[in-house]
mmCIF file of C-alpha atoms in Angstrom:
data_model
loop_
_atom_site.group_PDB
_atom_site.id
_atom_site.type_symbol
_atom_site.label_atom_id
_atom_site.label_comp_id
_atom_site.label_asym_id
_atom_site.label_seq_id
_atom_site.Cartn_x
_atom_site.Cartn_y
_atom_site.Cartn_z
ATOM 1 C CA UNK N 1472 146.016 45.921 205.171
ATOM 2 C CA UNK N 1473 146.179 46.455 208.773
ATOM 3 C CA UNK N 1474 143.473 46.682 211.054
ATOM 4 C CA UNK N 1475 142.664 50.320 212.440
ATOM 5 C CA UNK N 1476 140.985 51.562 215.495
ATOM 6 C CA UNK N 1477 137.696 53.498 213.952
ATOM 7 C CA UNK N 1478 136.562 55.367 216.483
ATOM 8 C CA UNK N 1479 133.453 56.718 216.692
ATOM 9 C CA UNK N 1480 132.514 55.239 213.268
ATOM 10 C CA UNK N 1481 131.851 52.234 215.075
ATOM 11 C CA UNK N 1482 128.519 54.412 216.336
ATOM 12 C CA UNK N 1483 127.698 54.579 212.599
ATOM 13 C CA UNK N 1484 128.286 50.746 212.076
ATOM 14 C CA UNK N 1485 125.975 49.883 215.301
ATOM 15 C CA UNK N 1486 123.509 52.186 213.382
ATOM 16 C CA UNK N 1487 124.217 50.199 210.240
ATOM 17 C CA UNK N 1488 123.700 46.757 212.240
ATOM 18 C CA UNK N 1489 120.173 48.390 213.833
ATOM 19 C CA UNK N 1490 118.762 49.191 209.916
ATOM 20 C CA UNK N 1491 120.023 45.125 209.357
ATOM 21 C CA UNK N 1492 118.103 43.899 212.227
ATOM 22 C CA UNK N 1493 114.969 45.992 211.614
ATOM 23 C CA UNK N 1494 114.960 44.762 207.844
ATOM 24 C CA UNK N 1495 115.690 41.010 208.897
ATOM 25 C CA UNK N 1496 112.525 41.384 211.252
ATOM 26 C CA UNK N 1497 114.728 40.997 214.810
ATOM 27 C CA UNK N 1498 113.599 44.327 215.564
ATOM 28 C CA UNK N 1499 109.764 45.435 214.654
ATOM 29 C CA UNK N 1500 110.469 49.301 214.081
ATOM 30 C CA UNK N 1501 112.924 52.095 214.884
ATOM 31 C CA UNK N 1502 109.872 53.863 216.614
ATOM 32 C CA UNK N 1503 109.510 51.276 219.306
ATOM 33 C CA UNK N 1504 109.990 52.129 222.894
ATOM 34 C CA UNK N 1505 113.641 50.772 223.849
ATOM 35 C CA UNK N 1506 112.272 49.181 226.805
ATOM 36 C CA UNK N 1507 110.814 46.689 224.404
ATOM 37 C CA UNK N 1508 114.285 45.095 224.025
ATOM 38 C CA UNK N 1509 115.704 45.625 227.407
ATOM 39 C CA UNK N 1510 114.329 42.717 229.699
ATOM 40 C CA UNK N 1511 116.702 43.334 232.282
ATOM 41 C CA UNK N 1512 116.065 46.803 232.917
ATOM 42 C CA UNK N 1513 112.317 47.364 233.205
ATOM 43 C CA UNK N 1514 112.888 49.052 236.479
ATOM 44 C CA UNK N 1515 114.180 52.031 234.575
ATOM 45 C CA UNK N 1516 111.066 51.944 232.524
ATOM 46 C CA UNK N 1517 109.883 55.456 234.347
ATOM 47 C CA UNK N 1518 109.562 58.940 234.651
ATOM 48 C CA UNK N 1519 109.398 59.583 230.899
ATOM 49 C CA UNK N 1520 112.217 57.076 230.176
ATOM 50 C CA UNK N 1521 110.033 54.493 228.746
ATOM 51 C CA UNK N 1522 108.989 57.418 225.712
ATOM 52 C CA UNK N 1523 112.504 56.625 224.626
ATOM 53 C CA UNK N 1524 112.619 54.948 221.065
ATOM 54 C CA UNK N 1525 115.318 53.242 219.102
ATOM 55 C CA UNK N 1526 115.498 56.487 217.020
ATOM 56 C CA UNK N 1527 115.849 58.639 219.569
ATOM 57 C CA UNK N 1528 119.164 56.844 220.748
ATOM 58 C CA UNK N 1529 120.254 56.423 216.937
ATOM 59 C CA UNK N 1530 119.690 60.462 216.391
ATOM 60 C CA UNK N 1531 121.178 61.567 220.144
ATOM 61 C CA UNK N 1532 118.038 62.728 221.400
ATOM 62 C CA UNK N 1533 117.419 60.399 223.983
ATOM 63 C CA UNK N 1534 117.127 63.289 226.150
ATOM 64 C CA UNK N 1535 119.177 61.560 228.843
ATOM 65 C CA UNK N 1536 121.794 63.664 230.517
ATOM 66 C CA UNK N 1537 125.568 62.809 229.560
ATOM 67 C CA UNK N 1538 128.700 64.949 228.728
ATOM 68 C CA UNK N 1539 131.176 63.410 226.334
ATOM 69 C CA UNK N 1540 132.494 66.754 224.679
ATOM 70 C CA UNK N 1541 132.930 68.712 227.997
ATOM 71 C CA UNK N 1542 135.576 66.771 229.571
ATOM 72 C CA UNK N 1543 138.397 65.108 227.883
ATOM 73 C CA UNK N 1544 139.109 61.403 227.847
ATOM 74 C CA UNK N 1545 141.621 60.895 230.500
ATOM 75 C CA UNK N 1546 139.088 62.270 233.023
ATOM 76 C CA UNK N 1547 136.287 60.302 234.801
ATOM 77 C CA UNK N 1548 133.851 63.788 234.541
ATOM 78 C CA UNK N 1549 133.638 62.515 230.581
ATOM 79 C CA UNK N 1550 130.722 60.187 231.093
ATOM 80 C CA UNK N 1551 132.349 57.756 228.236
ATOM 81 C CA UNK N 1552 135.307 57.037 230.717
ATOM 82 C CA UNK N 1553 132.757 57.520 233.975
ATOM 83 C CA UNK N 1554 131.373 53.740 232.676
ATOM 84 C CA UNK N 1555 134.731 52.481 233.685
ATOM 85 C CA UNK N 1556 134.966 53.805 237.363
ATOM 86 C CA UNK N 1557 131.965 52.502 238.657
ATOM 87 C CA UNK N 1558 129.920 49.040 239.844
ATOM 88 C CA UNK N 1559 127.090 48.898 237.922
ATOM 89 C CA UNK N 1560 126.651 47.343 234.436
ATOM 90 C CA UNK N 1561 127.058 50.141 231.657
ATOM 91 C CA UNK N 1562 123.414 49.916 230.789
ATOM 92 C CA UNK N 1563 121.948 50.545 234.308
ATOM 93 C CA UNK N 1564 124.716 53.560 234.237
ATOM 94 C CA UNK N 1565 123.319 54.864 231.081
ATOM 95 C CA UNK N 1566 119.562 54.615 232.028
ATOM 96 C CA UNK N 1567 119.727 56.128 235.237
ATOM 97 C CA UNK N 1568 121.045 59.400 234.006
ATOM 98 C CA UNK N 1569 118.444 62.032 234.871
ATOM 99 C CA UNK N 1570 116.040 62.394 232.050
ATOM 100 C CA UNK N 1571 116.892 66.272 231.102
ATOM 101 C CA UNK N 1572 114.847 67.069 228.205
ATOM 102 C CA UNK N 1573 111.986 65.482 226.365
ATOM 103 C CA UNK N 1574 112.859 62.451 223.885
ATOM 104 C CA UNK N 1575 113.492 63.985 220.197
ATOM 105 C CA UNK N 1576 113.576 67.536 221.301
ATOM 106 C CA UNK N 1577 117.428 68.191 221.558
ATOM 107 C CA UNK N 1578 120.729 67.072 220.737
ATOM 108 C CA UNK N 1579 123.559 65.453 223.088
ATOM 109 C CA UNK N 1580 126.164 63.623 221.679
ATOM 110 C CA UNK N 1581 126.232 60.345 223.306
ATOM 111 C CA UNK N 1582 128.065 57.019 223.278
ATOM 112 C CA UNK N 1583 125.885 56.003 225.962
ATOM 113 C CA UNK N 1584 123.050 56.117 223.534
ATOM 114 C CA UNK N 1585 125.300 53.918 221.517
ATOM 115 C CA UNK N 1586 125.760 51.496 224.006
ATOM 116 C CA UNK N 1587 122.010 50.870 224.601
ATOM 117 C CA UNK N 1588 121.589 50.249 220.791
ATOM 118 C CA UNK N 1589 124.292 47.630 220.880
ATOM 119 C CA UNK N 1590 122.381 45.587 223.856
ATOM 120 C CA UNK N 1591 118.863 46.001 222.020
ATOM 121 C CA UNK N 1592 120.871 44.201 219.191
ATOM 122 C CA UNK N 1593 122.074 41.711 221.718
ATOM 123 C CA UNK N 1594 118.709 40.832 223.125
ATOM 124 C CA UNK N 1595 116.438 41.047 219.835
ATOM 125 C CA UNK N 1596 118.910 39.131 217.841
ATOM 126 C CA UNK N 1597 120.294 36.718 220.451
ATOM 127 C CA UNK N 1598 123.960 37.846 218.682
ATOM 128 C CA UNK N 1599 126.639 39.919 220.338
ATOM 129 C CA UNK N 1600 127.453 42.730 217.490
ATOM 130 C CA UNK N 1601 130.581 41.000 216.991
ATOM 131 C CA UNK N 1602 128.991 38.260 215.671
ATOM 132 C CA UNK N 1603 125.924 40.035 214.218
ATOM 133 C CA UNK N 1604 127.895 42.402 212.272
ATOM 134 C CA UNK N 1605 130.169 39.604 210.607
ATOM 135 C CA UNK N 1606 127.016 37.745 209.770
ATOM 136 C CA UNK N 1607 125.024 40.105 208.102
ATOM 137 C CA UNK N 1608 127.393 43.195 207.181
ATOM 138 C CA UNK N 1609 130.911 42.047 207.016
ATOM 139 C CA UNK N 1610 130.698 38.517 205.161
ATOM 140 C CA UNK N 1611 128.273 40.222 202.329
ATOM 141 C CA UNK N 1612 130.848 42.988 202.053
ATOM 142 C CA UNK N 1613 133.908 39.837 201.626
ATOM 143 C CA UNK N 1614 135.553 41.867 204.586
ATOM 144 C CA UNK N 1615 137.322 38.768 205.923
ATOM 145 C CA UNK N 1616 137.615 39.995 209.482
ATOM 146 C CA UNK N 1617 136.577 42.838 211.642
ATOM 147 C CA UNK N 1618 137.353 43.446 215.991
ATOM 148 C CA UNK N 1619 135.416 44.824 218.563
ATOM 149 C CA UNK N 1620 138.472 45.378 220.280
ATOM 150 C CA UNK N 1621 136.859 46.344 223.846
ATOM 151 C CA UNK N 1622 134.625 44.997 226.263
ATOM 152 C CA UNK N 1623 133.221 46.300 229.522
ATOM 153 C CA UNK N 1624 133.956 44.513 232.915
ATOM 154 C CA UNK N 1625 130.575 42.362 232.542
ATOM 155 C CA UNK N 1626 131.652 41.040 229.084
ATOM 156 C CA UNK N 1627 129.181 43.894 227.075
ATOM 157 C CA UNK N 1628 131.034 45.080 223.853
ATOM 158 C CA UNK N 1629 131.834 48.757 223.776
ATOM 159 C CA UNK N 1630 130.046 49.088 220.418
ATOM 160 C CA UNK N 1631 130.250 52.989 220.496
ATOM 161 C CA UNK N 1632 134.098 53.273 219.728
ATOM 162 C CA UNK N 1633 135.713 49.969 219.711
ATOM 163 C CA UNK N 1634 135.384 48.599 216.245
ATOM 164 C CA UNK N 1635 138.828 48.218 214.255
ATOM 165 C CA UNK N 1636 138.737 47.027 210.453
ATOM 166 C CA UNK N 1637 140.796 48.084 207.634
ATOM 167 C CA UNK N 1638 140.506 51.019 205.225
ATOM 168 C CA UNK N 1639 139.503 49.055 202.425
ATOM 169 C CA UNK N 1640 136.514 47.593 204.495
ATOM 170 C CA UNK N 1641 135.423 51.169 205.273
ATOM 171 C CA UNK N 1642 135.729 52.198 201.790
ATOM 172 C CA UNK N 1643 133.102 49.069 200.940
ATOM 173 C CA UNK N 1644 130.867 50.365 203.492
ATOM 174 C CA UNK N 1645 130.753 54.011 201.837
ATOM 175 C CA UNK N 1646 130.643 52.149 198.236
ATOM 176 C CA UNK N 1647 127.604 50.337 199.640
ATOM 177 C CA UNK N 1648 125.921 53.466 200.849
ATOM 178 C CA UNK N 1649 126.529 55.149 197.616
ATOM 179 C CA UNK N 1650 125.072 52.348 195.545
ATOM 180 C CA UNK N 1651 121.913 52.461 197.719
ATOM 181 C CA UNK N 1652 122.523 49.425 199.893
ATOM 182 C CA UNK N 1653 123.790 47.340 197.092
ATOM 183 C CA UNK N 1654 127.193 45.250 196.983
ATOM 184 C CA UNK N 1655 127.747 42.719 194.097
ATOM 185 C CA UNK N 1656 124.119 42.848 193.393
ATOM 186 C CA UNK N 1657 122.828 41.973 196.628
ATOM 187 C CA UNK N 1658 120.989 44.297 198.742
ATOM 188 C CA UNK N 1659 122.907 44.852 202.173
ATOM 189 C CA UNK N 1660 121.530 47.516 203.705
ATOM 190 C CA UNK N 1661 117.954 48.855 202.683
ATOM 191 C CA UNK N 1662 117.430 52.024 200.630
ATOM 192 C CA UNK N 1663 115.418 53.388 203.321
ATOM 193 C CA UNK N 1664 117.950 52.929 206.114
ATOM 194 C CA UNK N 1665 120.580 54.889 203.483
ATOM 195 C CA UNK N 1666 117.923 57.913 203.312
ATOM 196 C CA UNK N 1667 117.827 57.859 207.389
ATOM 197 C CA UNK N 1668 121.189 57.899 207.523
ATOM 198 C CA UNK N 1669 121.935 60.834 204.967
ATOM 199 C CA UNK N 1670 119.143 62.841 205.376
ATOM 200 C CA UNK N 1671 119.193 65.058 208.804
ATOM 201 C CA UNK N 1672 117.055 64.373 211.612
ATOM 202 C CA UNK N 1673 114.612 67.262 212.187
ATOM 203 C CA UNK N 1674 115.650 68.577 215.349
ATOM 204 C CA UNK N 1675 119.314 68.102 214.736
ATOM 205 C CA UNK N 1676 120.284 71.341 212.468
ATOM 206 C CA UNK N 1677 123.393 73.502 213.439
ATOM 207 C CA UNK N 1678 125.061 71.349 216.042
ATOM 208 C CA UNK N 1679 128.819 72.759 216.387
ATOM 209 C CA UNK N 1680 131.283 69.903 216.942
ATOM 210 C CA UNK N 1681 134.031 70.998 219.158
ATOM 211 C CA UNK N 1682 137.727 71.565 217.155
ATOM 212 C CA UNK N 1683 136.015 71.146 213.650
ATOM 213 C CA UNK N 1684 136.658 74.213 211.500
ATOM 214 C CA UNK N 1685 134.078 73.052 208.957
ATOM 215 C CA UNK N 1686 131.758 74.920 211.403
ATOM 216 C CA UNK N 1687 128.057 73.662 211.777
ATOM 217 C CA UNK N 1688 126.858 70.067 211.041
ATOM 218 C CA UNK N 1689 123.480 67.937 211.345
ATOM 219 C CA UNK N 1690 122.962 64.831 212.319
ATOM 220 C CA UNK N 1691 121.243 61.569 211.126
ATOM 221 C CA UNK N 1692 120.900 58.290 212.306
ATOM 222 C CA UNK N 1693 124.168 58.205 213.848
ATOM 223 C CA UNK N 1694 126.070 59.838 210.836
ATOM 224 C CA UNK N 1695 126.943 63.468 210.247
ATOM 225 C CA UNK N 1696 125.175 65.574 207.500
ATOM 226 C CA UNK N 1697 126.503 68.769 205.630
ATOM 227 C CA UNK N 1698 126.147 70.299 202.543
ATOM 228 C CA UNK N 1699 128.588 72.665 200.483
ATOM 229 C CA UNK N 1700 128.032 75.136 197.537
ATOM 230 C CA UNK N 1701 130.488 74.815 194.917
ATOM 231 C CA UNK N 1702 130.522 77.090 191.825
ATOM 232 C CA UNK N 1703 126.271 77.402 192.487
ATOM 233 C CA UNK N 1704 125.756 73.716 192.944
ATOM 234 C CA UNK N 1705 124.866 72.315 196.387
ATOM 235 C CA UNK N 1706 126.544 69.584 197.111
ATOM 236 C CA UNK N 1707 125.544 67.363 200.059
ATOM 237 C CA UNK N 1708 128.177 65.107 202.292
ATOM 238 C CA UNK N 1709 127.111 62.549 205.187
ATOM 239 C CA UNK N 1710 129.986 61.219 207.069
ATOM 240 C CA UNK N 1711 130.858 58.797 210.039
ATOM 241 C CA UNK N 1712 133.537 60.480 212.070
ATOM 242 C CA UNK N 1713 135.988 59.443 214.893
ATOM 243 C CA UNK N 1714 138.319 60.798 217.334
ATOM 244 C CA UNK N 1715 141.787 61.260 215.699
ATOM 245 C CA UNK N 1716 140.735 61.581 212.211
ATOM 246 C CA UNK N 1717 138.659 58.312 211.218
ATOM 247 C CA UNK N 1718 136.316 59.482 208.313
ATOM 248 C CA UNK N 1719 133.994 57.832 205.741
ATOM 249 C CA UNK N 1720 132.456 60.414 203.905
ATOM 250 C CA UNK N 1721 129.948 60.104 200.933
ATOM 251 C CA UNK N 1722 129.209 62.721 198.229
ATOM 252 C CA UNK N 1723 126.112 61.406 196.222
ATOM 253 C CA UNK N 1724 126.485 64.263 193.759
ATOM 254 C CA UNK N 1725 129.894 63.710 193.007
ATOM 255 C CA UNK N 1726 129.491 59.827 193.174
ATOM 256 C CA UNK N 1727 132.400 59.836 195.625
ATOM 257 C CA UNK N 1728 133.384 57.861 198.733
ATOM 258 C CA UNK N 1729 136.571 59.526 200.561
ATOM 259 C CA UNK N 1730 137.972 57.362 203.800
ATOM 260 C CA UNK N 1731 140.211 58.687 206.046
ATOM 261 C CA UNK N 1732 142.527 57.127 208.842
ATOM 262 C CA UNK N 1733 144.423 58.932 211.513
ATOM 263 C CA UNK N 1734 145.994 58.991 214.596
ATOM 264 C CA UNK N 1735 145.724 62.738 215.608
ATOM 265 C CA UNK N 1736 144.439 61.524 219.309
ATOM 266 C CA UNK N 1737 145.550 64.795 221.118
ATOM 267 C CA UNK N 1738 143.822 68.044 219.439
ATOM 268 C CA UNK N 1739 140.404 68.556 220.205
ATOM 269 C CA UNK N 1740 138.339 66.551 218.055
ATOM 270 C CA UNK N 1741 135.733 64.242 218.274
#
């Protein structure tokens, strides 16, 4: 089976890696200040930014100004593209953004938040995310190859959208979530982390995703959350979603995982 660009599904995989890093003791807690793991960026630990926690990055509630949905991916006005058009290292560029909301109080979808998580994993574990995800996620899932395909000019891996994996690997991730983090009788992802990924974060209710006909979603630890009513029964879904039609959808009540890959990059979808 062939590699496929997972796009923003990469954000959800980065979140899994954060959960594993906490479980393995590399990171103490999701409630720590991000600056506990950013030794090269201490000069930006001011003006309220020191209150941004790892959880705020996971839930897209850092409060840092960011525009990823308001401008096309062909424009430098899109902050994910803007990273490439300036000289600073990506983490400095992201952390220098104005803090426009108190951390934890408002949702702004931001690959910048995920980029900082990638740096935190690297500094905490002394492994870049390609090696970390291989050792602690993909090898345990018997996924024999994965590729984080893009690096910034300073060599930092672009963690929010560059992962290439097979659809079969995406199914294995979904099935492991459905099975409370267990694969082949081994606990790969902690049950507590799966609960965080499948449960909406307090302040994230009612997000309208541009181009998504299905309307309002919630957001958790870098997974989308939605519920449906079918024949009077509530069915919950949480999913990793990426530009062009990449999806890992998990429906616990139906004991079902659905994976889509696609190439619909021209219509206005995330």
